[in-house]
Structure formats: structure tokens, C-alpha cells
Tab-separated table of C-alpha atoms and ligand atoms in Angstrom:
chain	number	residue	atom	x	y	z
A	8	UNK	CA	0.705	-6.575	6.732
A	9	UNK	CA	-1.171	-4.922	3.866
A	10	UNK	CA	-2.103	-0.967	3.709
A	11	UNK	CA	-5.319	-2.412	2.448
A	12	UNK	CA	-8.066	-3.771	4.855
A	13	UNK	CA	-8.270	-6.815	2.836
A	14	UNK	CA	-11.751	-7.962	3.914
A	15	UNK	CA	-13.329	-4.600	2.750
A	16	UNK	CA	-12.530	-4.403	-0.135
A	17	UNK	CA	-14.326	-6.607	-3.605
A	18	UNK	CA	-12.384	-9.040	-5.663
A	19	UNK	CA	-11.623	-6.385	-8.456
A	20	UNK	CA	-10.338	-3.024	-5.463
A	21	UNK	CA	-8.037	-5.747	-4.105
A	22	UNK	CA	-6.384	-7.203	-7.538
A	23	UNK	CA	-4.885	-3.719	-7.787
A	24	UNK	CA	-4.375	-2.617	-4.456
A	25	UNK	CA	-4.029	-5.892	-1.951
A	26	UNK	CA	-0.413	-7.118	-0.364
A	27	UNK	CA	0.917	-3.007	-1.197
A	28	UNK	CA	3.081	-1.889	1.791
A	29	UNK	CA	4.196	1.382	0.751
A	30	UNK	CA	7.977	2.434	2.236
A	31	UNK	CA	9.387	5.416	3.589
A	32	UNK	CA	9.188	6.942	-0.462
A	33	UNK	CA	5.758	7.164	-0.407
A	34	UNK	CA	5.763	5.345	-3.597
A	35	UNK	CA	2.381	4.897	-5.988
A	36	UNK	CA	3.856	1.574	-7.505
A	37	UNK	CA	4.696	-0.905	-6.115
A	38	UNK	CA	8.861	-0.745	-5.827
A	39	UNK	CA	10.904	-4.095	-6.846
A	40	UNK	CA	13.579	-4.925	-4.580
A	41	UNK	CA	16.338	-6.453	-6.409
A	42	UNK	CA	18.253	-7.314	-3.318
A	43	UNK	CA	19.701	-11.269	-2.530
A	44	UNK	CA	20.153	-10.595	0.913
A	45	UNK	CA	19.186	-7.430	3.820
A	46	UNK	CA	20.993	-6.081	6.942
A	47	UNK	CA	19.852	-6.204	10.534
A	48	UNK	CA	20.746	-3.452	13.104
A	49	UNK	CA	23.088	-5.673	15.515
A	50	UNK	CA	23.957	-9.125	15.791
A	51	UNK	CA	21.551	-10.098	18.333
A	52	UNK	CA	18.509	-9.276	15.781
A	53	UNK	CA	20.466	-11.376	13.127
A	54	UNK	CA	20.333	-14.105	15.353
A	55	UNK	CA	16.716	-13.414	16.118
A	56	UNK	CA	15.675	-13.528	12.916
A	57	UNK	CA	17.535	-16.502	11.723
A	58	UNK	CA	15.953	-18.350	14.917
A	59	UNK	CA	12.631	-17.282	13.666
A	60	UNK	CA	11.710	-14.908	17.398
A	61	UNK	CA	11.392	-11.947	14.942
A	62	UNK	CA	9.903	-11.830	12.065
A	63	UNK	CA	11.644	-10.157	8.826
A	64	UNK	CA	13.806	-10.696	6.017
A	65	UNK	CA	16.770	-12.782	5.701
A	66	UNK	CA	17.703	-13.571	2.276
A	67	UNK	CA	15.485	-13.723	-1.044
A	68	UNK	CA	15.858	-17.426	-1.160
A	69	UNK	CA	13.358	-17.348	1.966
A	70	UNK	CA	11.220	-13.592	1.625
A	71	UNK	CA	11.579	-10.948	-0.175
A	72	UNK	CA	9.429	-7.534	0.164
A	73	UNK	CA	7.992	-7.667	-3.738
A	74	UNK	CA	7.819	-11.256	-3.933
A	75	UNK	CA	5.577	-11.307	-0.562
A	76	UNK	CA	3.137	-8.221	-2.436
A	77	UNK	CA	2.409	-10.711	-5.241
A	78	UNK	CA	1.821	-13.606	-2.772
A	79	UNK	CA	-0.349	-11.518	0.168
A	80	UNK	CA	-2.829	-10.111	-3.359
A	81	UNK	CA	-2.876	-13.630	-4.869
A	82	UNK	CA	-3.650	-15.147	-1.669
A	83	UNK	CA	-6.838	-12.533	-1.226
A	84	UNK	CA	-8.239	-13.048	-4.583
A	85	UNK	CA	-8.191	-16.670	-4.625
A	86	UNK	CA	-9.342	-16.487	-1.196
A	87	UNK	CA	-6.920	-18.297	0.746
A	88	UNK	CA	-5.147	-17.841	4.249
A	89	UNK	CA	-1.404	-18.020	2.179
A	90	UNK	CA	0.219	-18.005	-1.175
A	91	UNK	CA	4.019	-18.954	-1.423
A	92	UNK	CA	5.546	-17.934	-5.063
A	93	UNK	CA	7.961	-20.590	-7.166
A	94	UNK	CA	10.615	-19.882	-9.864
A	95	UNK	CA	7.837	-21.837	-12.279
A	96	UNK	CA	4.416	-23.479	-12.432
A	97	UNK	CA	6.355	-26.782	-12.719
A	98	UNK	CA	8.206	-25.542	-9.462
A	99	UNK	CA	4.759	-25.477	-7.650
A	100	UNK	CA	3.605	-28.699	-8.100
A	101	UNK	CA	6.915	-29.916	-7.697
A	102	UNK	CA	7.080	-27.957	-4.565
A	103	UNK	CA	3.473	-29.168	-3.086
A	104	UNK	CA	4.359	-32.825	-3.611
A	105	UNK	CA	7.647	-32.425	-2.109
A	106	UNK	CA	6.329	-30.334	0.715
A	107	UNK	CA	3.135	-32.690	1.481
A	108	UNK	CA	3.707	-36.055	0.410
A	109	UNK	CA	6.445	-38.619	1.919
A	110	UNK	CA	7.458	-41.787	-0.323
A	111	UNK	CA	5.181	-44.935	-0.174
A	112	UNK	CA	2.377	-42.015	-0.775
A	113	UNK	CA	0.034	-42.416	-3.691
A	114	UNK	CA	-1.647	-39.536	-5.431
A	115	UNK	CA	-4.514	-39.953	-8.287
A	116	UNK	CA	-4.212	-37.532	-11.165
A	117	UNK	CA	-6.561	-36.760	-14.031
A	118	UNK	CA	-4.897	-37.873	-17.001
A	119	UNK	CA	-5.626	-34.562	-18.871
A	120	UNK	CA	-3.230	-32.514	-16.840
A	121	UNK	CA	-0.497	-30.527	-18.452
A	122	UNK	CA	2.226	-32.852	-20.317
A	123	UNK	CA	4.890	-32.048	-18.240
A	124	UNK	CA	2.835	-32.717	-14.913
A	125	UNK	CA	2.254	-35.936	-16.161
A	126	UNK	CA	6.075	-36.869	-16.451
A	127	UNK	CA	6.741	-35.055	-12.961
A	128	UNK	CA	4.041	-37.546	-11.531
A	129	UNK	CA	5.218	-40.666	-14.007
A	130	UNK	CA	8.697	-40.108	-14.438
A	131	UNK	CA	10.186	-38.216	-11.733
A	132	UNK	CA	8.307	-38.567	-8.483
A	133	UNK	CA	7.850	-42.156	-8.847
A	134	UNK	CA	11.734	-42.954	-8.854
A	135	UNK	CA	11.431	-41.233	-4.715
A	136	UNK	CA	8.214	-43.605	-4.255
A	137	UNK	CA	5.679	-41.684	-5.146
A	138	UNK	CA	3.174	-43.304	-7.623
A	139	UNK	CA	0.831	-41.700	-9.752
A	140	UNK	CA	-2.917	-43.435	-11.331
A	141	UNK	CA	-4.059	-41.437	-14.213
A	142	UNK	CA	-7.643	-41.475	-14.623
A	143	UNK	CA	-10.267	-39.495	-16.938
A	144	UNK	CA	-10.949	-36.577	-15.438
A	145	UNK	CA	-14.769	-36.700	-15.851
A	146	UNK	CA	-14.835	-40.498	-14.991
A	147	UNK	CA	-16.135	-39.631	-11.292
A	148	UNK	CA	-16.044	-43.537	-10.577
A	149	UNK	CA	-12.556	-44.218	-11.826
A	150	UNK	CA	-11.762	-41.844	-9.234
A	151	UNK	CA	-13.024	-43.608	-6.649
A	152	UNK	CA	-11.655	-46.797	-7.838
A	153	UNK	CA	-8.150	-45.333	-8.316
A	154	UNK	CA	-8.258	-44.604	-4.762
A	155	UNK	CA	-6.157	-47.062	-1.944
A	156	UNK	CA	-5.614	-46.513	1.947
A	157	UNK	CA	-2.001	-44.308	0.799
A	158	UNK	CA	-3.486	-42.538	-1.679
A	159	UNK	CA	-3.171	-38.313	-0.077
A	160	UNK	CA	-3.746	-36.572	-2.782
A	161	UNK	CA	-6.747	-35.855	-5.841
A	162	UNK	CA	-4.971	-33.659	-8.502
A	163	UNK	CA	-6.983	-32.324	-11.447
A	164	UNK	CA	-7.066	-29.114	-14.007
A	165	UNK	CA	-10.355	-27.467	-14.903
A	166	UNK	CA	-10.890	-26.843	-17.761
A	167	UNK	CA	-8.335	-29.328	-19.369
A	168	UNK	CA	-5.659	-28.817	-21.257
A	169	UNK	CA	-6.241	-29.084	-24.452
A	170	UNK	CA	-8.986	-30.662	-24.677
A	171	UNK	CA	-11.333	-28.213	-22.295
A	172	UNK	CA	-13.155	-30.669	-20.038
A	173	UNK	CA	-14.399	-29.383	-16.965
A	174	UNK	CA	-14.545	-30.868	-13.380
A	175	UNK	CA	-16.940	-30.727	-11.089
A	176	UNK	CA	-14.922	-29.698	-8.022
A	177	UNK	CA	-17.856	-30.052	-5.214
A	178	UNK	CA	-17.760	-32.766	-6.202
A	179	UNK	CA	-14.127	-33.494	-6.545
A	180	UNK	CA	-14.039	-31.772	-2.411
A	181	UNK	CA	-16.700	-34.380	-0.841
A	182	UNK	CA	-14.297	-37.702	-2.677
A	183	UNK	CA	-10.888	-36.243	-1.258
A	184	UNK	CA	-12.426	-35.792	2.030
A	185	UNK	CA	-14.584	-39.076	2.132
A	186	UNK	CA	-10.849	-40.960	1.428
A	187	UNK	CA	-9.088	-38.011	3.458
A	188	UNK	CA	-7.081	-36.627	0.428
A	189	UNK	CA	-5.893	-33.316	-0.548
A	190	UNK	CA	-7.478	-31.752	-3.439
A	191	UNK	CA	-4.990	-29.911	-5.830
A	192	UNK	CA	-6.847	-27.626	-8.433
A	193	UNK	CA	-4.408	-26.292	-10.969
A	194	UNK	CA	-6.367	-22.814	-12.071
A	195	UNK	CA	-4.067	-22.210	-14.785
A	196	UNK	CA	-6.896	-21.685	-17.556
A	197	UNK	CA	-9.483	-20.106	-15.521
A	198	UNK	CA	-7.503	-17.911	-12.883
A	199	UNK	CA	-9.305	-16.547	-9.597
A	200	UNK	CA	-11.069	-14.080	-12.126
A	201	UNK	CA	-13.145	-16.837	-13.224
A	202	UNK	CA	-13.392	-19.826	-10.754
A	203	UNK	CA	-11.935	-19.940	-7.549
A	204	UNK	CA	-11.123	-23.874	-6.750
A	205	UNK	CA	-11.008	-22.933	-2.879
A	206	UNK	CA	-14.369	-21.903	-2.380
A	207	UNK	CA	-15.588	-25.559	-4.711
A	208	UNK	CA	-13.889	-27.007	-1.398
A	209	UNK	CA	-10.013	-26.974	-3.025
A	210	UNK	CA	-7.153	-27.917	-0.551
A	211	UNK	CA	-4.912	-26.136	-2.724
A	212	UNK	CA	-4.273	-24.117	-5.737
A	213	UNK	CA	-1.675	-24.292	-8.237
A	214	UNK	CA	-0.891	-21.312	-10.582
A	215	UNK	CA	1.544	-20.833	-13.433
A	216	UNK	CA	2.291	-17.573	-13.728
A	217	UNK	CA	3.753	-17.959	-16.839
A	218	UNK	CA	-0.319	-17.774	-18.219
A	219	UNK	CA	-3.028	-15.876	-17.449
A	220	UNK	CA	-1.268	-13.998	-14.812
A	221	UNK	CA	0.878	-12.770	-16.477
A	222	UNK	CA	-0.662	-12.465	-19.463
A	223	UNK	CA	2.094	-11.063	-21.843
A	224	UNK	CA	4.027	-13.835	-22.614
A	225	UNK	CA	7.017	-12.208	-20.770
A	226	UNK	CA	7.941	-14.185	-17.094
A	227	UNK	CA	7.764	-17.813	-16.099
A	228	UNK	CA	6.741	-18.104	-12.574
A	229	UNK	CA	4.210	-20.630	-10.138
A	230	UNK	CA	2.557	-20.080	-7.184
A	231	UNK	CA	0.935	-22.593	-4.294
A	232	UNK	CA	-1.850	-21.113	-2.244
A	233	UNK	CA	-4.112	-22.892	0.693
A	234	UNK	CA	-3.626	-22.551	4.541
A	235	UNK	CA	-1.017	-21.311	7.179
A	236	UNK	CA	-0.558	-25.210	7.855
A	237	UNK	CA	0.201	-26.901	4.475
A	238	UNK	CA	1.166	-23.840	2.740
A	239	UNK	CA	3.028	-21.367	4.775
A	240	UNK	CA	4.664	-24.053	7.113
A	241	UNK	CA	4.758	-27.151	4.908
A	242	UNK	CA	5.016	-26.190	1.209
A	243	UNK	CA	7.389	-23.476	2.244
A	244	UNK	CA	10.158	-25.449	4.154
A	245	UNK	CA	10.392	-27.326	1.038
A	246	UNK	CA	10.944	-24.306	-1.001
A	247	UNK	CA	13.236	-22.016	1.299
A	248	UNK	CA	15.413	-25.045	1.371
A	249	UNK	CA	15.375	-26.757	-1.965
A	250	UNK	CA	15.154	-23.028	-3.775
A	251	UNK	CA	13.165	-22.738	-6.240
A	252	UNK	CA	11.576	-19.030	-5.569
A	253	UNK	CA	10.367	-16.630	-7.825
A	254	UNK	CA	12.717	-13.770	-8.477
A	255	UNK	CA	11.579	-10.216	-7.121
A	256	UNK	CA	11.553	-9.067	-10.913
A	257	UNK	CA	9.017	-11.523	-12.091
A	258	UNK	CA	7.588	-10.993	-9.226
A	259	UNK	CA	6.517	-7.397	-10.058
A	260	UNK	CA	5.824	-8.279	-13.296
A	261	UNK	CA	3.381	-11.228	-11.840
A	262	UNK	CA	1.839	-8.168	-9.586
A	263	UNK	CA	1.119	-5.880	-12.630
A	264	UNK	CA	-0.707	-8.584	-14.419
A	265	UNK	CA	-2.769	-9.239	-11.644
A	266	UNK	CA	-4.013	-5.924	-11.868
A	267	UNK	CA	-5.553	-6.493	-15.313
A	268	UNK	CA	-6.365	-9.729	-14.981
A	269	UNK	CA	-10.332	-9.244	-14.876
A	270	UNK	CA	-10.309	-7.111	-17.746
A	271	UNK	CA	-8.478	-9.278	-19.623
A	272	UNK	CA	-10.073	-12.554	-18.366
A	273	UNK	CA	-13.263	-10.912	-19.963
A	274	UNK	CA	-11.291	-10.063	-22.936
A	275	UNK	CA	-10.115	-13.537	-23.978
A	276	UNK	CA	-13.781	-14.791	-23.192
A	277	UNK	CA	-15.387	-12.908	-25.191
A	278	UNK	CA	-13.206	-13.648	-28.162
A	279	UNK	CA	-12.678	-17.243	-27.352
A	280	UNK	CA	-17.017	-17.427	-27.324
A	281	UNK	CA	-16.960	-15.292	-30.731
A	282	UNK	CA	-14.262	-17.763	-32.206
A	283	UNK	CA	-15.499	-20.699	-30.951
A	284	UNK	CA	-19.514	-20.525	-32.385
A	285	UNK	CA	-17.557	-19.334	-35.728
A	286	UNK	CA	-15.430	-22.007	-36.254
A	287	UNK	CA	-18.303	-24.668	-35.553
A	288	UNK	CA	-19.484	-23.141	-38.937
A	289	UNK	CA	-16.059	-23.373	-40.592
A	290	UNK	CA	-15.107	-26.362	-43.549
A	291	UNK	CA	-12.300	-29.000	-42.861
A	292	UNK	CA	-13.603	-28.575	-38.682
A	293	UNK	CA	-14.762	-31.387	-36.967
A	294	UNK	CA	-14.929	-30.622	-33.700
A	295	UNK	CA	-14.828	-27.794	-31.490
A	296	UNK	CA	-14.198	-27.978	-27.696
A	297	UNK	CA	-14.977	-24.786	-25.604
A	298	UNK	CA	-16.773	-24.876	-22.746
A	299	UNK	CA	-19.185	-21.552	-23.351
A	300	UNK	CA	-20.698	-23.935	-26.293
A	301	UNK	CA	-23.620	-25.438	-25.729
A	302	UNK	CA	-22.657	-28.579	-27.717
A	303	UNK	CA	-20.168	-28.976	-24.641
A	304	UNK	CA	-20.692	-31.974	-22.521
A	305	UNK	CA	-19.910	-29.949	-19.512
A	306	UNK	CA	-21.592	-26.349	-20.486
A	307	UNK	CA	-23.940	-26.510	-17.693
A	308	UNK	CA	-21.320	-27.365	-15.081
A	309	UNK	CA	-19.105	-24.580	-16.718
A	310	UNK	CA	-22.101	-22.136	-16.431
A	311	UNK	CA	-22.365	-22.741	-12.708
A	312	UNK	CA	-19.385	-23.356	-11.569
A	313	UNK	CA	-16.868	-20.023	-13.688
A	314	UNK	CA	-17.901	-16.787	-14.412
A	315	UNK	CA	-16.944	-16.882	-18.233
A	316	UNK	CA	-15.379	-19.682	-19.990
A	317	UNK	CA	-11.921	-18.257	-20.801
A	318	UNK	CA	-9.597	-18.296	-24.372
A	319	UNK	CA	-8.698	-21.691	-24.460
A	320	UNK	CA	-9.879	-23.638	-27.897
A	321	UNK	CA	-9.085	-27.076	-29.627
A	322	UNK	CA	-10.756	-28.224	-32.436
A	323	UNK	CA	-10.311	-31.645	-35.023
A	324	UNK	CA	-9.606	-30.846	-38.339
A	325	UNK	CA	-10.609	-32.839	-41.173
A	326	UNK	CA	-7.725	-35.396	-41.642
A	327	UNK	CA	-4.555	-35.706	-39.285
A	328	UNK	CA	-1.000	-33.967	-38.493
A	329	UNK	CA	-0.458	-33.064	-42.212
A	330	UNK	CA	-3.690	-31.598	-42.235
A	331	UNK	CA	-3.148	-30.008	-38.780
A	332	UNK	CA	0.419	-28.578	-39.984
A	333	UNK	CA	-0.922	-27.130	-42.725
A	334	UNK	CA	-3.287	-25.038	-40.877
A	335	UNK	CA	-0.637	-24.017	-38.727
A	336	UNK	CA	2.012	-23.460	-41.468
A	337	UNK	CA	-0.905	-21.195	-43.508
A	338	UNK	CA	-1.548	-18.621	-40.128
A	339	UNK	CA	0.336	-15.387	-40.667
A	340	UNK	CA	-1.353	-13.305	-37.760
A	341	UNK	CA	-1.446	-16.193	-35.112
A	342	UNK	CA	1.579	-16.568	-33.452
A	343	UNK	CA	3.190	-20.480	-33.948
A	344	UNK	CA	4.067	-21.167	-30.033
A	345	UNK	CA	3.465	-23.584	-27.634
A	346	UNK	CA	2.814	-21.053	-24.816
A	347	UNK	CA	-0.647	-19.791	-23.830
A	348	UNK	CA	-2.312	-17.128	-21.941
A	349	UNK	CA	-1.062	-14.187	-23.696
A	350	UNK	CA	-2.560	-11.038	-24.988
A	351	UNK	CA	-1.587	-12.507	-28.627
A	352	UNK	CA	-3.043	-15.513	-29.974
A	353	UNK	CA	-1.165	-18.576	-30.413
A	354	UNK	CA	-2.008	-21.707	-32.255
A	355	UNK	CA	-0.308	-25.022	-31.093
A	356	UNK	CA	-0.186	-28.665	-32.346
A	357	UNK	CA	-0.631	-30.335	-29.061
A	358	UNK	CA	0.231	-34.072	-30.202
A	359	UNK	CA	3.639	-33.032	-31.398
A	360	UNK	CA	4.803	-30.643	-29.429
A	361	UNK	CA	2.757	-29.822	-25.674
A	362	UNK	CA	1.962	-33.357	-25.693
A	363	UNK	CA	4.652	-34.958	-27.766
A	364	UNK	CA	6.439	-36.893	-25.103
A	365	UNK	CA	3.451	-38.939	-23.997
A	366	UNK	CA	3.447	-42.003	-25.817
A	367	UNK	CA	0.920	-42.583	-28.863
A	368	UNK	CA	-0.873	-44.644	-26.502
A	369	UNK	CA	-1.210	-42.193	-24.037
A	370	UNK	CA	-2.518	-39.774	-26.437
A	371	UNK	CA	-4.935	-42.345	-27.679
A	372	UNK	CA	-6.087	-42.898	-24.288
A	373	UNK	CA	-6.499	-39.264	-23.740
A	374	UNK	CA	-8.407	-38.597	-26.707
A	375	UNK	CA	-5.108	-35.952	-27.960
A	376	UNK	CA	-5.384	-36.813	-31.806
A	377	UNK	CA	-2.913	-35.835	-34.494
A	378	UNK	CA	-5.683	-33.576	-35.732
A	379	UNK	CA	-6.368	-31.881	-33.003
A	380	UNK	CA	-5.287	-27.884	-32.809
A	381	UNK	CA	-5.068	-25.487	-29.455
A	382	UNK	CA	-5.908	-22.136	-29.775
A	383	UNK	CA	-4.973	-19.930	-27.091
A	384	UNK	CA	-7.147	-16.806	-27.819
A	385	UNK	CA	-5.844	-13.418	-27.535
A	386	UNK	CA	-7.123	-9.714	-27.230
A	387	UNK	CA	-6.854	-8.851	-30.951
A	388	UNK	CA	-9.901	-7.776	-32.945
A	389	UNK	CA	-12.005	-11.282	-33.798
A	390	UNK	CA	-12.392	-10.312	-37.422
A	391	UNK	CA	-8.588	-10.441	-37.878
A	392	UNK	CA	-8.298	-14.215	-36.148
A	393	UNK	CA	-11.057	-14.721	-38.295
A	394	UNK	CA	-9.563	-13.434	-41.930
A	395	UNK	CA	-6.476	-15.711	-40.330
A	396	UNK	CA	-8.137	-18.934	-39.904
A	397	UNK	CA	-10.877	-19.041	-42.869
A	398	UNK	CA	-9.452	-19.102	-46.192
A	399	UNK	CA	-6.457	-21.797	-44.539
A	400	UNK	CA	-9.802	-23.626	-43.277
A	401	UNK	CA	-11.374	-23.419	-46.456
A	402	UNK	CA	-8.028	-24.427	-48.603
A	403	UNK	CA	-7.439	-27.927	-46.390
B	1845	LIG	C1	2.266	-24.162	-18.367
B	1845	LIG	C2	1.504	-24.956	-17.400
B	1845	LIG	C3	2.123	-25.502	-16.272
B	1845	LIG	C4	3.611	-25.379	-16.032
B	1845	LIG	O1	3.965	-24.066	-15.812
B	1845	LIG	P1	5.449	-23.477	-16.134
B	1845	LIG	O2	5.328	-22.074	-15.660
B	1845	LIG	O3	5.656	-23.625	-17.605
B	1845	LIG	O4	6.407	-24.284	-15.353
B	1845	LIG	C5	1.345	-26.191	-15.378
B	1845	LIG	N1	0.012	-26.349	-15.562
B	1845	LIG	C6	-0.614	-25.836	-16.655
B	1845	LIG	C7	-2.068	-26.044	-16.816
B	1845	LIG	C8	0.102	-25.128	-17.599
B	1845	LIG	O5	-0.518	-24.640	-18.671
């Protein structure tokens, strides 16, 4: 469907030119197509359409001509058959359990997943009969051992938020299809600009937009992507019924971060790497977890399996939550948010906020302390993060 021959073309050609179908305008940018609903020529092609002999719009709910660009270009560069786009990240998992699963299903999650993915799995899903085992996401034989004749479906994040471990997915692949799971990779921190989970041997990809993708803090968004089958057929009828589709504004906005998202994948890297080896060196830190280290248990993993190591950072300060407060309450550049993957850096207290509505045990159990910081490193000059962090550092 795309003016661009998609197989041609490298990974960095299609991020700002795959999924474009230019109209009748001739237009350079892509246009947005703020319309709920579009006409057919006579009531025998309405009919048509709505019995699915032709293909074409309908109503946004089920397509819509700028929503489908940002779908057919993430699709390409995560290298997948189909993408379908959600109103959120949380609206994508949602969306894939909904679409794949059926109740008396069991999935096995890594318990350092996203805080809010853990109450979808622990709080929500379960009450429709769908139960969730957390287990550690490096812990290759609690895997296995979490894993019973209706369990359908692996689920994991690599790196991990917040505490950066990473997964080896080949590995992660040959278990889900030993047991005959699905693996779901969320590539929220890495993006297809730095790992792409499909090619590891992936099932499926999640995305929040909101992130990397993004990447100015402006739209909240999601996306699925894996085959025609459990994606386009599947995943879909859950959405197109159920609703919760990504608006053709975000959309565009979705589209135009895509076609930065290399540079600025690189970007955050290379200041995450600088900040990273610099706050090792820092007073009042204990530890500091970023997978380009080479004091990171998974570096070598990390090295082979992304291309850079992307701008997420956490790191133990002496002490714990006053301590960790302070530091927060003493940045004046840093922006004091829970969000992450912007162009502006933003410093979070995971245990109280991203994390807050685990219990303490949970937190315990996944090694979230009440001195432990997130840093979600932007595209500002390093020495200015720097001039930020140190003297608060040095006053704790
Ligand atoms: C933010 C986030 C989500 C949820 O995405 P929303 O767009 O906020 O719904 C899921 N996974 C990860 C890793 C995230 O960081």
C-alpha cells in the first residue's frame, strides 16, 4: 500500500519515508485526517465494505488513513508482517491479552515489568480468569518452572524498568516455543532503533508510544505488532470492537517521531553512557545500573544483543527515601516527572510513585528500594545534567 518499496530500502530510508501514501495534493508531509467516519460512492459499496468484499475505510474506530501510515512504518522497522495502533501502551497489552488469550489461560510475566502491567496482569485480568506468575526476569529456570500445560504466553521487558536488567530473548524464543507460548517483548526502552525483539524470535511486540517514539513528552499512544494471524486478525477484532484506537492526531505525531528516532536513540545513549561512568564516581552513590557499564551483570548480553544501550539510569543513593527526596527536591534543571523517553531529562522516585502501588513486599522482592532513583536521560548538554546532579550528590 506504501509509495515506498519497503524491502529496498535500510532501516533508517524507511523510518522517514515507509507506510506514506501520498493523495491527490501531492503532499510532502504526511496529511492527518481528522475525520470519525468516510463516504462511499453508493450503497452497494457501503455494504461491501461493511461485509469486508472491499477493502477501505469505514469509521476511525476500525482504520483510518494516518493512523494506518504510523502502523505500515512501525511494522517495517520492527520488521513485522502488521502493526495495529492503541489509544495507550496500557491499551496494547490490554488489547493482546484480550485478543489472544481466553479465561482458564495462564501467562508468566517477569516481575520487573512496568507497575501498571503488573496490576493489569494481578488485578484486572485475573478477575476474567486469567492468572499471572511473576518471576525474575533473569531467573531462566524460574521460567521454566512457572510454566503449566495453560500457560500461552512468556511476557518480559528488556531492559527493565527501573532497574535495567536485560533478557536474553533467544533464549526467551526457544522456552515459549519448547512449552508452545507466545513471547511478548515490550520494546519500550530500547525501540526498533536499538533491538528488534522479532528477529531474537519475539511473537510480538509491545510499544508505548508515549516514550521513545514519541520522544517529546507530548502524546500517549501503544502499538501491537507481529503477524497477519495474531495481529491483524486477532489483536484487531478485539480493538475495532472494544475501541481503544489511537487518534489520527497522535497518530501523526507518533509518525514524526519515528522519523528521528535513530538520531535520537543515539542521542540519549550517548548521554546516558557519559552519565552513567560519571556518576559511578559521584559521593552518596551506591549503585549504578546501566547496561553500557561494564560492572553490569548483563553488559555482554546487552553488547550483542542492542545496538547502544539507551537513556534509561537508576542508581542507590546512600541512605533511603529521605535521602532519595532530597536529591530530587535539590535538581533545578531535571525535570521532577514520572514519564520517560523525552528529549528532557526527568528524574523519578520509582518506589513512591512508578512503583508505589506494589506492595513493600513486592518491591522487596523486586529489588525496587526506597533509595533507588530513575533517570530518564535526555538530549541536553551532559555538563549541565552534570552541574545538576553533583553538588546535590555531594551535599546528601
Ligand atoms: C509507560 C509504559 C507502559 C504503558 O504505556 P502508557 O502509554 O503509559 O499506557 C508500558 N510499558 C512500559 C515499559 C512503559 O514504560
Amino acid at each position: 500500500m506504501s509509495d515506498t518499496d519497503d524491502a529496498e530500502y535500510a532501516f533508517d530510508t524507511l523510518a522517514v519515508r515507509a507506510g506514506q501514501v501520498r493523495t491527490g495534493e501531492q503532499e510532502q508531509s504526511e496529511p492527518i485526517f481528522l475525520s470519525s467516519s468516510f463516504t462511499f460512492s453508493s450503497a452497494a459499496q457501503a455494504a461491501a465494505r461493511f461485509a469486508g468484499d472491499e477493502p477501505g475505510n469505514i469509521y476511525s474506530r476500525f482504520s483510518n488513513p494516518t493512523v494506518r501510515t504510523f502502523q505500515d512504518r512501525l511494522a517495517v522497522m520492527e520488521g513485522g508482517e502488521c502493526c495495529v495502533a492503541t489509544a495507550s501502551g496500557m491499551s496494547a497489552i490490554l488489547a493482546t491479552c484480550m485478543g489472544l488469550l481466553n479465561a482458564g489461560d495462564h501467562i508468566v510475566s517477569s516481575n520487573g515489568v512496568f507497575g501498571t502491567t503488573v496490576n493489569l496482569f494481578s488485578k484486572i485480568l485475573s478477575r476474567f480468569g486469567l492468572e499471572t506468575s511473576f518471576v525474575p526476569l533473569t531467573d531462566y529456570a524460574a521460567w521454566e518452572q512457572a510454566i503449566r500445560p495453560e500457560t500461552r504466553m512468556l511476557y518480559l521487558e528488556t531492559p527493565s524498568n527501573p532497574l535495567t536488567e536485560v533478557a536474553d530473548m533467544e533464549r526467551m524464543a526457544a522456552l515459549a516455543r519448547a512449552h508452545d507460548c507466545l513471547l511478548v517483548v515490550d520494546n519500550c526502552f530500547c525501540t526498533p532503533a536499538l533491538q528488534k525483539p522479532l528477529e531474537q524470535g519475539a511473537d510480538i511486540v509491545i510499544h508505548s508510544a508515549t516514550k521513545y517514539l514519541d520522544g517529546q513528552g507530548r502524546c500517549i499512544g501503544g502499538a501491537v505488532v507481529g503477524d497477519h494471524q495474531r495481529v491483524g486478525e486477532e489483536v484487531f477484532a478485539f480493538l475495532r470492537t472494544a475501541g481503544p484506537t489511537m487518534s489520527a492526531f497522535n497518530a501523526w505525531v507518533f509518525l514524526k517521531g519515528l522519523e528521528t528516532l535513530t538520531l535520537r536513540m543515539r542521542a540519549h545513549s550517548e548521554n546516558a553512557m557519559a552519565l552513567a561512568d560519571w556518576l559511578q564516581h559521584q559521593p552518596s552513590v551506591r549503585q549504578v545500573n546501566y547496561p553500557g557499564l561494564q560492572s553490569h551483570p548483563q553488559h555482554a548480553l546487552a553488547s550483542r544483543q542492542q545496538t547502544a544501550y539507551g537513556g534509561i539510569i537508576s542508581f542507590e543513593v546512600d541512605g533511603g527515601r529521605a535521602e532519595a527526596w532530597r536529591l530530587i527536591d535539590a535538581v533545578r534543571l531535571i525535570s521532577i516527572t514520572a514519564n520517560l523517553g523525552d528529549l528532557k531529562t526527568t528524574i523519578t522516585h520509582p518506589a513512591s510513585t512508578t512503583h508505589g502501588r506494589l506492595s513493600e513486599q513486592e518491591r522487596r522482592d523486586y529489588g525496587i528500594g526506597e533509595n533507588l532513583i530513575r533517570l530518564s536521560v535526555g538530549i541536553e548538554d551532559v555538563a549541565d545534567l552534570q552541574a545538576d546532579l553533583g553538588p546535590a550528590l555531594a551535599r546528601l
